[in-house]
mmCIF file of C-alpha atoms in Angstrom:
data_model
loop_
_atom_site.group_PDB
_atom_site.id
_atom_site.type_symbol
_atom_site.label_atom_id
_atom_site.label_comp_id
_atom_site.label_asym_id
_atom_site.label_seq_id
_atom_site.Cartn_x
_atom_site.Cartn_y
_atom_site.Cartn_z
ATOM 1 C CA MET A 66 -15.518 -18.613 -34.594
ATOM 2 C CA ASN A 67 -17.514 -20.254 -31.945
ATOM 3 C CA ASP A 68 -21.135 -18.182 -32.056
ATOM 4 C CA ARG A 69 -20.796 -18.424 -28.196
ATOM 5 C CA SER A 70 -17.900 -16.119 -28.260
ATOM 6 C CA SER A 71 -19.210 -13.571 -30.833
ATOM 7 C CA SER A 72 -18.307 -10.506 -28.379
ATOM 8 C CA ARG A 73 -17.993 -8.810 -25.002
ATOM 9 C CA GLY A 74 -20.468 -6.065 -24.020
ATOM 10 C CA GLY A 75 -23.176 -4.843 -22.329
ATOM 11 C CA ASN A 76 -24.689 -8.348 -21.181
ATOM 12 C CA ALA A 77 -22.058 -8.618 -18.418
ATOM 13 C CA ALA A 78 -23.972 -5.762 -16.469
ATOM 14 C CA ASN A 79 -26.848 -7.896 -15.910
ATOM 15 C CA TYR A 80 -24.536 -10.475 -13.559
ATOM 16 C CA VAL A 81 -22.375 -8.094 -11.635
ATOM 17 C CA ASP A 82 -24.806 -6.809 -8.504
ATOM 18 C CA PRO A 83 -23.190 -8.618 -5.571
ATOM 19 C CA LYS A 84 -26.330 -8.278 -3.417
ATOM 20 C CA ALA A 85 -28.245 -11.005 -5.493
ATOM 21 C CA VAL A 86 -25.370 -13.227 -5.581
ATOM 22 C CA SER A 87 -26.299 -17.008 -4.383
ATOM 23 C CA ALA A 88 -24.454 -18.962 -1.947
ATOM 24 C CA ALA A 89 -24.904 -21.843 -4.510
ATOM 25 C CA LEU A 90 -21.968 -20.006 -6.769
ATOM 26 C CA THR A 91 -19.097 -20.411 -4.050
ATOM 27 C CA THR A 92 -20.525 -24.080 -3.512
ATOM 28 C CA THR A 93 -19.689 -24.634 -7.426
ATOM 29 C CA LEU A 94 -16.388 -22.927 -7.223
ATOM 30 C CA GLU A 95 -15.315 -25.144 -4.324
ATOM 31 C CA LEU A 96 -16.395 -28.433 -5.849
ATOM 32 C CA ALA A 97 -14.294 -27.136 -9.180
ATOM 33 C CA ALA A 98 -11.279 -26.394 -7.210
ATOM 34 C CA ARG A 99 -11.429 -29.656 -5.432
ATOM 35 C CA ALA A 100 -11.931 -31.600 -8.461
ATOM 36 C CA VAL A 101 -8.563 -30.332 -10.182
ATOM 37 C CA ASP A 102 -6.679 -29.995 -6.791
ATOM 38 C CA PHE A 103 -6.297 -26.219 -7.135
ATOM 39 C CA SER A 104 -6.299 -24.047 -4.166
ATOM 40 C CA MET A 105 -8.378 -20.967 -5.260
ATOM 41 C CA ALA A 106 -11.459 -20.845 -7.551
ATOM 42 C CA ILE A 107 -12.922 -17.506 -8.356
ATOM 43 C CA LEU A 108 -15.926 -16.203 -10.746
ATOM 44 C CA HIS A 109 -15.238 -13.126 -12.459
ATOM 45 C CA ILE A 110 -17.479 -11.104 -14.602
ATOM 46 C CA LEU A 111 -15.957 -8.528 -17.069
ATOM 47 C CA ASP A 112 -17.568 -5.673 -18.835
ATOM 48 C CA ASP A 113 -15.817 -3.234 -21.284
ATOM 49 C CA GLU A 114 -13.933 -1.101 -18.450
ATOM 50 C CA ASN A 115 -13.749 -3.493 -15.400
ATOM 51 C CA GLN A 116 -13.321 -7.123 -13.963
ATOM 52 C CA TYR A 117 -15.782 -7.758 -10.907
ATOM 53 C CA VAL A 118 -15.206 -10.682 -8.481
ATOM 54 C CA LEU A 119 -18.481 -12.262 -7.773
ATOM 55 C CA ALA A 120 -17.809 -15.264 -5.547
ATOM 56 C CA ALA A 121 -14.520 -16.814 -4.566
ATOM 57 C CA HIS A 122 -13.187 -19.832 -2.866
ATOM 58 C CA GLY A 123 -9.866 -20.479 -1.082
ATOM 59 C CA VAL A 124 -9.338 -16.615 -0.739
ATOM 60 C CA ARG A 125 -11.030 -14.198 1.790
ATOM 61 C CA GLY A 126 -11.937 -10.727 1.469
ATOM 62 C CA LEU A 127 -11.922 -10.726 -2.645
ATOM 63 C CA THR A 128 -15.717 -10.972 -3.340
ATOM 64 C CA GLY A 129 -16.823 -7.390 -4.634
ATOM 65 C CA THR A 130 -13.488 -6.296 -5.781
ATOM 66 C CA VAL A 131 -12.975 -4.337 -9.155
ATOM 67 C CA THR A 132 -10.096 -4.175 -11.175
ATOM 68 C CA PRO A 133 -9.453 -2.395 -14.225
ATOM 69 C CA ARG A 134 -9.878 -4.630 -17.327
ATOM 70 C CA GLN A 135 -6.670 -3.969 -18.994
ATOM 71 C CA ASN A 136 -4.926 -5.133 -15.655
ATOM 72 C CA THR A 137 -6.307 -8.763 -15.894
ATOM 73 C CA THR A 138 -5.510 -12.033 -17.409
ATOM 74 C CA CYS A 139 -9.033 -13.102 -17.591
ATOM 75 C CA ARG A 140 -9.757 -10.497 -20.390
ATOM 76 C CA GLU A 141 -7.815 -12.810 -22.983
ATOM 77 C CA VAL A 142 -10.487 -15.410 -22.110
ATOM 78 C CA VAL A 143 -13.469 -13.333 -22.662
ATOM 79 C CA ASP A 144 -12.249 -11.543 -25.584
ATOM 80 C CA THR A 145 -11.189 -15.144 -27.290
ATOM 81 C CA GLY A 146 -14.201 -16.942 -25.773
ATOM 82 C CA ARG A 147 -11.754 -20.076 -25.238
ATOM 83 C CA PRO A 148 -10.128 -21.291 -22.115
ATOM 84 C CA LEU A 149 -6.643 -20.186 -21.196
ATOM 85 C CA VAL A 150 -4.179 -22.308 -19.488
ATOM 86 C CA ILE A 151 -0.635 -21.039 -17.955
ATOM 87 C CA ALA A 152 1.140 -23.847 -16.459
ATOM 88 C CA ASP A 153 3.964 -21.534 -14.827
ATOM 89 C CA ALA A 154 3.600 -17.895 -15.051
ATOM 90 C CA THR A 155 7.147 -17.430 -13.834
ATOM 91 C CA ASN A 156 8.156 -19.476 -16.790
ATOM 92 C CA SER A 157 5.878 -18.486 -19.934
ATOM 93 C CA THR A 158 6.298 -17.125 -23.105
ATOM 94 C CA ILE A 159 2.930 -15.694 -23.598
ATOM 95 C CA ASN A 160 1.980 -11.935 -23.855
ATOM 96 C CA GLU A 161 3.467 -10.249 -20.508
ATOM 97 C CA SER A 162 0.571 -8.206 -19.692
ATOM 98 C CA LEU A 163 -1.343 -11.401 -19.091
ATOM 99 C CA LEU A 164 1.329 -12.702 -16.765
ATOM 100 C CA ASP A 165 1.990 -9.497 -14.801
ATOM 101 C CA PRO A 166 -1.084 -9.760 -12.735
ATOM 102 C CA LEU A 167 -0.368 -13.269 -11.850
ATOM 103 C CA ARG A 168 3.303 -12.643 -10.835
ATOM 104 C CA LYS A 169 2.340 -9.679 -8.884
ATOM 105 C CA ALA A 170 -0.085 -11.709 -7.144
ATOM 106 C CA GLY A 171 2.316 -14.514 -6.364
ATOM 107 C CA LEU A 172 0.410 -16.841 -8.310
ATOM 108 C CA ARG A 173 2.041 -19.628 -10.605
ATOM 109 C CA THR A 174 -0.773 -21.617 -12.407
ATOM 110 C CA TYR A 175 -3.776 -19.863 -14.030
ATOM 111 C CA VAL A 176 -6.637 -21.761 -15.714
ATOM 112 C CA GLY A 177 -9.359 -19.560 -17.203
ATOM 113 C CA VAL A 178 -12.565 -20.839 -18.777
ATOM 114 C CA PRO A 179 -15.177 -18.775 -20.394
ATOM 115 C CA LEU A 180 -18.424 -18.119 -19.088
ATOM 116 C CA PHE A 181 -21.620 -17.425 -21.557
ATOM 117 C CA SER A 182 -24.643 -15.389 -21.320
ATOM 118 C CA ARG A 183 -28.220 -16.347 -22.783
ATOM 119 C CA GLU A 184 -27.285 -14.118 -25.402
ATOM 120 C CA HIS A 185 -24.243 -16.240 -26.348
ATOM 121 C CA THR A 186 -21.514 -13.541 -25.318
ATOM 122 C CA ALA A 187 -18.669 -14.104 -23.102
ATOM 123 C CA ILE A 188 -19.386 -12.189 -20.084
ATOM 124 C CA GLY A 189 -16.733 -13.718 -17.528
ATOM 125 C CA THR A 190 -14.789 -16.441 -16.226
ATOM 126 C CA LEU A 191 -14.256 -19.583 -13.655
ATOM 127 C CA CYS A 192 -10.783 -18.809 -12.988
ATOM 128 C CA LEU A 193 -8.746 -21.480 -10.923
ATOM 129 C CA THR A 194 -5.177 -20.337 -9.774
ATOM 130 C CA ASP A 195 -2.477 -21.581 -7.388
ATOM 131 C CA THR A 196 0.930 -20.490 -5.760
ATOM 132 C CA GLU A 197 2.234 -23.706 -6.942
ATOM 133 C CA VAL A 198 2.580 -25.287 -10.362
ATOM 134 C CA ARG A 199 -0.437 -27.706 -10.851
ATOM 135 C CA GLU A 200 -0.696 -30.324 -13.624
ATOM 136 C CA LEU A 201 -3.798 -30.025 -15.892
ATOM 137 C CA ASP A 202 -4.662 -32.639 -18.426
ATOM 138 C CA VAL A 203 -7.312 -32.633 -21.303
ATOM 139 C CA ASP A 204 -9.893 -34.366 -18.937
ATOM 140 C CA ASP A 205 -9.643 -31.638 -16.327
ATOM 141 C CA LEU A 206 -9.999 -29.048 -18.667
ATOM 142 C CA THR A 207 -13.266 -30.793 -19.854
ATOM 143 C CA LEU A 208 -14.416 -31.107 -16.383
ATOM 144 C CA LEU A 209 -14.009 -27.417 -15.715
ATOM 145 C CA GLN A 210 -15.748 -26.838 -18.754
ATOM 146 C CA LYS A 211 -18.707 -28.593 -17.294
ATOM 147 C CA TYR A 212 -18.318 -26.847 -13.968
ATOM 148 C CA ALA A 213 -18.626 -23.700 -15.977
ATOM 149 C CA ARG A 214 -21.863 -24.647 -17.701
ATOM 150 C CA VAL A 215 -23.239 -24.956 -14.093
ATOM 151 C CA LEU A 216 -22.154 -21.685 -13.139
ATOM 152 C CA GLU A 217 -23.813 -20.405 -16.280
ATOM 153 C CA GLU A 218 -27.188 -21.934 -15.224
ATOM 154 C CA GLN A 219 -26.733 -20.555 -11.967
ATOM 155 C CA LEU A 220 -26.106 -16.867 -13.129
ATOM 156 C CA GLU A 221 -28.919 -17.195 -15.139
ATOM 157 C CA LEU A 222 -31.263 -18.039 -12.425
ATOM 158 C CA GLN A 223 -29.907 -15.213 -10.430
ATOM 159 C CA ARG A 224 -30.382 -12.916 -13.051
ATOM 160 C CA ASP A 225 -33.965 -13.998 -13.589
ATOM 161 C CA ARG A 226 -34.551 -13.437 -9.744
ATOM 162 C CA GLU A 227 -33.311 -9.777 -10.137
ATOM 163 C CA VAL A 228 -36.000 -9.036 -13.013
ATOM 164 C CA THR A 229 -38.929 -11.207 -12.132
ATOM 165 C CA ALA A 230 -40.860 -8.672 -10.002
ATOM 166 C CA GLY A 231 -40.548 -5.728 -12.230
ATOM 167 C CA VAL A 232 -41.259 -7.836 -15.291
ATOM 168 C CA TYR A 233 -44.303 -9.834 -14.366
ATOM 169 C CA PRO A 234 -46.317 -7.937 -11.635
ATOM 170 C CA LEU A 235 -48.629 -10.100 -9.409
ATOM 171 C CA ASP A 236 -51.867 -9.084 -11.251
ATOM 172 C CA GLU A 237 -50.422 -10.572 -14.399
ATOM 173 C CA ILE A 238 -49.468 -13.586 -12.889
ATOM 174 C CA ILE A 239 -52.756 -14.193 -11.385
ATOM 175 C CA THR A 240 -54.462 -13.481 -14.653
ATOM 176 C CA GLY A 241 -52.099 -16.169 -16.293
ATOM 177 C CA LEU A 242 -53.056 -18.646 -13.549
ATOM 178 C CA GLN A 243 -57.029 -18.102 -14.097
ATOM 179 C CA ARG A 244 -56.735 -18.369 -17.956
ATOM 180 C CA GLY A 245 -55.005 -21.733 -17.369
ATOM 181 C CA GLU A 246 -51.532 -20.613 -19.023
ATOM 182 C CA ILE A 247 -49.813 -21.684 -15.811
ATOM 183 C CA ARG A 248 -49.659 -25.610 -16.012
ATOM 184 C CA PRO A 249 -47.727 -28.533 -15.684
ATOM 185 C CA TYR A 250 -44.835 -30.074 -18.186
ATOM 186 C CA PHE A 251 -43.775 -33.662 -17.499
ATOM 187 C CA GLN A 252 -40.275 -34.920 -17.169
ATOM 188 C CA ALA A 253 -39.487 -38.757 -16.804
ATOM 189 C CA ILE A 254 -37.823 -40.140 -13.595
ATOM 190 C CA VAL A 255 -36.219 -43.365 -14.740
ATOM 191 C CA ASP A 256 -33.648 -46.263 -13.503
ATOM 192 C CA PRO A 257 -30.397 -44.809 -14.876
ATOM 193 C CA ARG A 258 -29.222 -48.557 -15.701
ATOM 194 C CA THR A 259 -32.241 -49.973 -17.492
ATOM 195 C CA ARG A 260 -34.047 -46.539 -18.258
ATOM 196 C CA ARG A 261 -37.274 -48.360 -16.865
ATOM 197 C CA MET A 262 -39.988 -45.866 -15.954
ATOM 198 C CA HIS A 263 -40.617 -44.785 -12.349
ATOM 199 C CA GLY A 264 -42.855 -42.037 -13.018
ATOM 200 C CA TYR A 265 -42.647 -38.073 -14.166
ATOM 201 C CA GLU A 266 -42.106 -35.010 -12.304
ATOM 202 C CA ALA A 267 -44.955 -32.326 -13.103
ATOM 203 C CA LEU A 268 -42.805 -29.040 -13.625
ATOM 204 C CA CYS A 269 -44.512 -25.646 -13.025
ATOM 205 C CA ARG A 270 -44.547 -23.608 -16.707
ATOM 206 C CA TRP A 271 -46.117 -20.349 -17.901
ATOM 207 C CA MET A 272 -47.226 -20.354 -21.576
ATOM 208 C CA HIS A 273 -46.980 -16.418 -21.631
ATOM 209 C CA PRO A 274 -49.203 -14.814 -24.372
ATOM 210 C CA THR A 275 -46.318 -12.593 -25.598
ATOM 211 C CA ASP A 276 -43.105 -13.867 -24.141
ATOM 212 C CA GLY A 277 -43.623 -17.525 -24.798
ATOM 213 C CA LEU A 278 -42.645 -20.390 -22.388
ATOM 214 C CA LEU A 279 -41.208 -19.492 -19.104
ATOM 215 C CA PRO A 280 -39.266 -21.524 -16.453
ATOM 216 C CA PRO A 281 -40.548 -21.094 -12.692
ATOM 217 C CA SER A 282 -37.574 -19.083 -12.068
ATOM 218 C CA ARG A 283 -39.124 -16.228 -14.376
ATOM 219 C CA PHE A 284 -42.383 -15.790 -12.140
ATOM 220 C CA LEU A 285 -42.413 -17.604 -9.002
ATOM 221 C CA PRO A 286 -39.871 -15.555 -6.896
ATOM 222 C CA ALA A 287 -42.387 -12.653 -7.154
ATOM 223 C CA VAL A 288 -45.139 -14.659 -5.452
ATOM 224 C CA ARG A 289 -43.296 -16.955 -3.093
ATOM 225 C CA ASP A 290 -44.315 -15.105 0.198
ATOM 226 C CA THR A 291 -47.951 -14.658 -0.977
ATOM 227 C CA ASP A 292 -50.915 -17.060 -1.078
ATOM 228 C CA ILE A 293 -50.546 -16.920 -4.487
ATOM 229 C CA MET A 294 -47.837 -19.429 -4.362
ATOM 230 C CA LEU A 295 -50.146 -21.916 -2.828
ATOM 231 C CA ASP A 296 -52.863 -21.031 -5.736
ATOM 232 C CA ILE A 297 -50.170 -22.178 -8.395
ATOM 233 C CA ASP A 298 -49.006 -25.334 -6.181
ATOM 234 C CA LEU A 299 -52.723 -26.494 -6.312
ATOM 235 C CA SER A 300 -53.373 -25.799 -9.993
ATOM 236 C CA VAL A 301 -50.491 -27.638 -11.019
ATOM 237 C CA MET A 302 -51.003 -30.451 -8.594
ATOM 238 C CA ARG A 303 -54.584 -31.016 -9.715
ATOM 239 C CA THR A 304 -53.711 -30.687 -13.229
ATOM 240 C CA ALA A 305 -51.135 -33.187 -13.229
ATOM 241 C CA MET A 306 -53.301 -35.485 -11.402
ATOM 242 C CA THR A 307 -55.939 -35.374 -13.729
ATOM 243 C CA VAL A 308 -53.455 -35.846 -16.663
ATOM 244 C CA MET A 309 -52.025 -38.897 -14.967
ATOM 245 C CA ALA A 310 -55.206 -40.675 -13.963
ATOM 246 C CA GLY A 311 -55.779 -42.024 -17.275
ATOM 247 C CA SER A 312 -52.050 -43.493 -17.500
ATOM 248 C CA SER A 313 -50.648 -46.433 -16.114
ATOM 249 C CA ASP A 314 -49.692 -46.943 -12.484
ATOM 250 C CA THR A 315 -46.781 -44.589 -12.422
ATOM 251 C CA VAL A 316 -46.189 -42.046 -9.759
ATOM 252 C CA VAL A 317 -46.501 -38.208 -10.495
ATOM 253 C CA HIS A 318 -44.122 -36.001 -8.515
ATOM 254 C CA VAL A 319 -45.225 -32.302 -8.071
ATOM 255 C CA ASN A 320 -43.208 -29.459 -6.282
ATOM 256 C CA VAL A 321 -44.930 -27.614 -3.144
ATOM 257 C CA ASP A 322 -43.462 -24.924 -1.030
ATOM 258 C CA GLY A 323 -42.276 -26.134 2.180
ATOM 259 C CA ALA A 324 -43.826 -22.780 3.842
ATOM 260 C CA HIS A 325 -47.380 -24.396 3.296
ATOM 261 C CA LEU A 326 -46.971 -27.014 6.001
ATOM 262 C CA ILE A 327 -46.606 -24.461 8.830
ATOM 263 C CA ARG A 328 -49.301 -22.367 7.810
ATOM 264 C CA PRO A 329 -52.926 -24.181 9.042
ATOM 265 C CA ALA A 330 -54.951 -22.489 6.603
ATOM 266 C CA ARG A 331 -52.677 -23.504 3.589
ATOM 267 C CA LEU A 332 -52.240 -27.213 4.902
ATOM 268 C CA HIS A 333 -56.042 -27.873 5.273
ATOM 269 C CA LEU A 334 -56.531 -26.916 1.432
ATOM 270 C CA LEU A 335 -53.424 -29.011 0.747
ATOM 271 C CA LEU A 336 -54.882 -31.834 2.276
ATOM 272 C CA ASP A 337 -58.297 -31.613 0.827
ATOM 273 C CA ALA A 338 -56.575 -31.298 -2.507
ATOM 274 C CA VAL A 339 -54.569 -34.481 -2.183
ATOM 275 C CA ALA A 340 -57.857 -36.285 -0.849
ATOM 276 C CA GLU A 341 -60.064 -35.283 -3.492
ATOM 277 C CA GLY A 342 -57.705 -35.266 -6.442
ATOM 278 C CA ALA A 343 -58.465 -37.355 -9.656
ATOM 279 C CA LEU A 344 -55.199 -39.677 -8.746
ATOM 280 C CA PRO A 345 -55.147 -41.942 -6.038
ATOM 281 C CA ALA A 346 -52.950 -40.532 -3.146
ATOM 282 C CA GLU A 347 -50.588 -43.471 -3.467
ATOM 283 C CA ARG A 348 -49.720 -42.471 -6.936
ATOM 284 C CA LEU A 349 -48.755 -38.874 -5.917
ATOM 285 C CA CYS A 350 -45.350 -37.578 -4.348
ATOM 286 C CA LEU A 351 -45.012 -34.186 -2.966
ATOM 287 C CA GLU A 352 -41.708 -32.581 -3.621
ATOM 288 C CA LEU A 353 -40.657 -30.350 -0.529
ATOM 289 C CA VAL A 354 -39.092 -27.240 -1.807
ATOM 290 C CA GLU A 355 -37.120 -26.086 1.122
ATOM 291 C CA SER A 356 -37.887 -22.974 3.341
ATOM 292 C CA ALA A 357 -35.540 -21.536 5.730
ATOM 293 C CA THR A 358 -38.353 -20.483 8.086
ATOM 294 C CA LEU A 359 -39.678 -24.131 8.615
ATOM 295 C CA ASP A 360 -40.430 -25.124 12.061
ATOM 296 C CA ASP A 361 -39.444 -28.408 12.414
ATOM 297 C CA THR A 362 -42.245 -29.320 15.042
ATOM 298 C CA GLU A 363 -45.048 -28.088 12.766
ATOM 299 C CA ALA A 364 -43.471 -29.632 9.339
ATOM 300 C CA ILE A 365 -43.355 -33.019 11.027
ATOM 301 C CA GLU A 366 -47.024 -32.864 12.026
ATOM 302 C CA ALA A 367 -47.971 -31.614 8.487
ATOM 303 C CA ILE A 368 -45.937 -34.363 6.625
ATOM 304 C CA SER A 369 -47.262 -37.129 8.970
ATOM 305 C CA ALA A 370 -50.794 -35.586 8.042
ATOM 306 C CA LEU A 371 -50.104 -35.990 4.379
ATOM 307 C CA ARG A 372 -48.735 -39.315 4.547
ATOM 308 C CA ALA A 373 -51.696 -40.559 6.328
ATOM 309 C CA LEU A 374 -53.698 -39.893 3.249
ATOM 310 C CA GLY A 375 -51.047 -42.312 1.408
ATOM 311 C CA THR A 376 -49.117 -39.319 -0.217
ATOM 312 C CA HIS A 377 -45.470 -39.900 -0.442
ATOM 313 C CA ILE A 378 -43.007 -37.101 0.557
ATOM 314 C CA VAL A 379 -39.560 -36.593 -0.339
ATOM 315 C CA ILE A 380 -36.991 -33.470 0.123
ATOM 316 C CA ASP A 381 -36.050 -31.556 -2.874
ATOM 317 C CA ASP A 382 -32.594 -30.138 -3.781
ATOM 318 C CA VAL A 383 -30.895 -31.789 -1.450
ATOM 319 C CA GLY A 384 -27.292 -30.094 -1.477
ATOM 320 C CA ARG A 385 -28.469 -26.797 -2.173
ATOM 321 C CA GLY A 386 -30.651 -25.793 0.856
ATOM 322 C CA TRP A 387 -29.058 -24.855 4.047
ATOM 323 C CA SER A 388 -30.546 -27.555 6.523
ATOM 324 C CA SER A 389 -31.791 -30.291 4.295
ATOM 325 C CA LEU A 390 -29.585 -32.713 5.491
ATOM 326 C CA SER A 391 -30.649 -32.440 9.129
ATOM 327 C CA ARG A 392 -34.134 -32.900 8.177
ATOM 328 C CA MET A 393 -33.418 -35.802 6.203
ATOM 329 C CA ILE A 394 -32.813 -37.369 9.636
ATOM 330 C CA THR A 395 -35.552 -35.902 11.616
ATOM 331 C CA TRP A 396 -38.544 -35.707 9.258
ATOM 332 C CA PRO A 397 -40.828 -38.793 8.520
ATOM 333 C CA ILE A 398 -39.860 -38.760 4.687
ATOM 334 C CA ASP A 399 -40.070 -41.256 1.964
ATOM 335 C CA GLY A 400 -36.970 -40.077 0.220
ATOM 336 C CA PHE A 401 -35.227 -37.037 -1.433
ATOM 337 C CA LYS A 402 -33.567 -35.674 -4.444
ATOM 338 C CA ILE A 403 -30.099 -34.776 -5.131
ATOM 339 C CA ASP A 404 -29.717 -31.343 -6.538
ATOM 340 C CA ALA A 405 -27.827 -30.719 -9.789
ATOM 341 C CA SER A 406 -25.432 -28.567 -8.143
ATOM 342 C CA LEU A 407 -24.160 -31.876 -6.781
ATOM 343 C CA THR A 408 -24.629 -33.855 -9.621
ATOM 344 C CA ALA A 409 -22.801 -31.931 -11.996
ATOM 345 C CA GLY A 410 -19.684 -32.780 -10.312
ATOM 346 C CA LEU A 411 -20.194 -36.696 -10.811
ATOM 347 C CA GLY A 412 -16.986 -38.395 -11.621
ATOM 348 C CA THR A 413 -14.767 -36.692 -9.254
ATOM 349 C CA ASP A 414 -13.750 -38.044 -6.093
ATOM 350 C CA VAL A 415 -15.226 -35.469 -3.852
ATOM 351 C CA VAL A 416 -18.443 -35.471 -5.325
ATOM 352 C CA ASP A 417 -18.822 -39.188 -5.731
ATOM 353 C CA HIS A 418 -17.661 -39.913 -2.169
ATOM 354 C CA LEU A 419 -20.429 -37.551 -0.924
ATOM 355 C CA LEU A 420 -23.097 -38.992 -3.297
ATOM 356 C CA SER A 421 -22.156 -42.729 -2.052
ATOM 357 C CA GLY A 422 -22.901 -41.822 1.283
ATOM 358 C CA LEU A 423 -25.971 -40.308 0.640
ATOM 359 C CA ILE A 424 -27.020 -43.506 -1.585
ATOM 360 C CA SER A 425 -26.156 -45.784 1.165
ATOM 361 C CA HIS A 426 -27.936 -43.667 3.449
ATOM 362 C CA ALA A 427 -31.248 -43.902 1.711
ATOM 363 C CA SER A 428 -30.538 -47.751 0.818
ATOM 364 C CA ALA A 429 -30.061 -48.296 4.521
ATOM 365 C CA ASN A 430 -33.218 -46.515 5.777
ATOM 366 C CA ASN A 431 -35.421 -47.463 2.898
ATOM 367 C CA LEU A 432 -35.580 -44.400 1.151
ATOM 368 C CA SER A 433 -35.876 -43.518 -2.434
ATOM 369 C CA VAL A 434 -33.325 -41.371 -3.994
ATOM 370 C CA ILE A 435 -33.525 -39.611 -7.072
ATOM 371 C CA ALA A 436 -30.299 -37.745 -8.880
ATOM 372 C CA GLU A 437 -31.545 -34.386 -10.760
ATOM 373 C CA GLY A 438 -29.922 -32.490 -13.504
ATOM 374 C CA ILE A 439 -28.461 -35.735 -15.550
ATOM 375 C CA GLU A 440 -27.158 -34.230 -18.930
ATOM 376 C CA THR A 441 -24.594 -36.560 -20.182
ATOM 377 C CA PRO A 442 -23.704 -40.141 -20.707
ATOM 378 C CA GLU A 443 -20.642 -39.837 -18.179
ATOM 379 C CA GLN A 444 -22.959 -38.600 -15.411
ATOM 380 C CA VAL A 445 -25.232 -41.857 -16.254
ATOM 381 C CA THR A 446 -21.955 -43.820 -16.045
ATOM 382 C CA SER A 447 -21.246 -42.602 -12.695
ATOM 383 C CA LEU A 448 -24.559 -43.205 -11.452
ATOM 384 C CA ILE A 449 -24.467 -46.605 -12.463
ATOM 385 C CA ALA A 450 -21.217 -47.270 -10.332
ATOM 386 C CA LEU A 451 -22.695 -45.592 -7.509
ATOM 387 C CA HIS A 452 -25.822 -47.702 -7.408
ATOM 388 C CA CYS A 453 -28.194 -44.781 -7.642
ATOM 389 C CA PRO A 454 -31.646 -46.239 -8.482
ATOM 390 C CA LEU A 455 -33.314 -43.113 -10.151
ATOM 391 C CA ALA A 456 -32.436 -40.179 -12.135
ATOM 392 C CA GLN A 457 -34.024 -37.532 -14.164
ATOM 393 C CA GLY A 458 -32.413 -34.840 -16.441
ATOM 394 C CA TYR A 459 -32.208 -33.782 -20.180
ATOM 395 C CA HIS A 460 -30.227 -36.642 -20.936
ATOM 396 C CA PHE A 461 -33.259 -38.900 -20.496
ATOM 397 C CA GLN A 462 -35.944 -36.404 -21.649
ATOM 398 C CA VAL A 463 -36.859 -32.585 -21.808
ATOM 399 C CA PRO A 464 -40.080 -31.563 -20.372
ATOM 400 C CA GLN A 465 -42.895 -32.454 -22.295
ATOM 401 C CA PRO A 466 -46.501 -30.971 -22.305
ATOM 402 C CA TYR A 467 -47.898 -34.397 -21.663
ATOM 403 C CA PRO A 468 -46.602 -37.304 -20.298
ATOM 404 C CA ILE A 469 -44.970 -39.644 -22.903
ATOM 405 C CA ALA A 470 -42.865 -42.578 -22.416
ATOM 406 C CA LEU A 471 -39.345 -42.400 -22.594
ATOM 407 C CA ARG A 472 -37.731 -42.752 -25.930
ATOM 408 C CA ALA A 473 -34.086 -42.436 -27.204
ATOM 409 C CA GLY A 474 -32.987 -39.636 -28.910
ATOM 410 C CA ASP A 475 -35.795 -37.184 -27.783
ATOM 411 C CA VAL A 476 -34.217 -33.721 -28.706
ATOM 412 C CA THR A 477 -36.305 -30.757 -28.105
ATOM 413 C CA GLU A 478 -35.470 -26.946 -27.216
ATOM 414 C CA ARG A 479 -34.450 -26.540 -23.281
ATOM 415 C CA ILE A 480 -37.283 -24.852 -21.636
#
């Protein structure tokens, strides 16, 4: 048996808080449904007693509903840890107890793909249904399994946000920063066609003395609304600039919370750090992590001041934030990055058409564009067909403690 399907159980409880649900889950469901031409897509979480609807696309009023586990079709997917396809619920010979929930809801076609927790237990499903009979081939099922992996990552980020503040109090994070435990890890940014190096992104990591290497989702939410966020951003930036100063003429990208731009004291410290850094400002690219509270007028003035130093500015995570598309037009930026929640759907018409438009916009306006989250050869093939100039992700290189030249076959544990 696949070790990812070891058992159901208590792990599901880590994912069922509807107050913590990210809107990105619904976006992923919509993309998955459109990719295989289904009218409805639902994210179910199942524990030993109940099935919970965490997010839904194509049907109103379903999110937050709870159904006894024994009255669901998805229980079979969680129990076996394998996908289940019912081509026509009105004409099927499988277990009647699995067909009955579909027939009562007036549904004919069902596809359930298992979702697994970080503990490798099946905790839910990516469930697609339709009132009409829908054809589904092997490639479609493979694509849905890829969307399921994206949902798993989103669920893990949500889970981390829920527990971070309690696990890592502010004083512990401050101590970690003072000890130099919070530092950059470097991931290559490359031309997907030639694999020619463009530069690196310096990704924030915490080498916790007891919990090991932690991604930013495990601790940054606890400091996002405090001045400690600036301290971390500046520390990572200064370290990355120092490390890169002795390398070739490649560019280093560093994440910066967009909220710094509209707070004069923070902006002043950021400008000083850029001007006094060990790396020429022309080799520094600041990736603005979007904040819904940003005032466009103040942000534009701040971006202009940073660019006057020679620094490049790009908008991070386009496709995930609520207003990044409008800011791509109004802000004086040098480029943007396409979020992994979009690139996960590469190879489907709906995503390829959208990305084609974004890439064409970048080319026409002399903007850089980087596709994030690239993990498979198929995604690379799609990027090349779309003429996307730059990409990064685990397919090319996992984050490293120091910038290293890209080499084929790099395989290390994901961090």
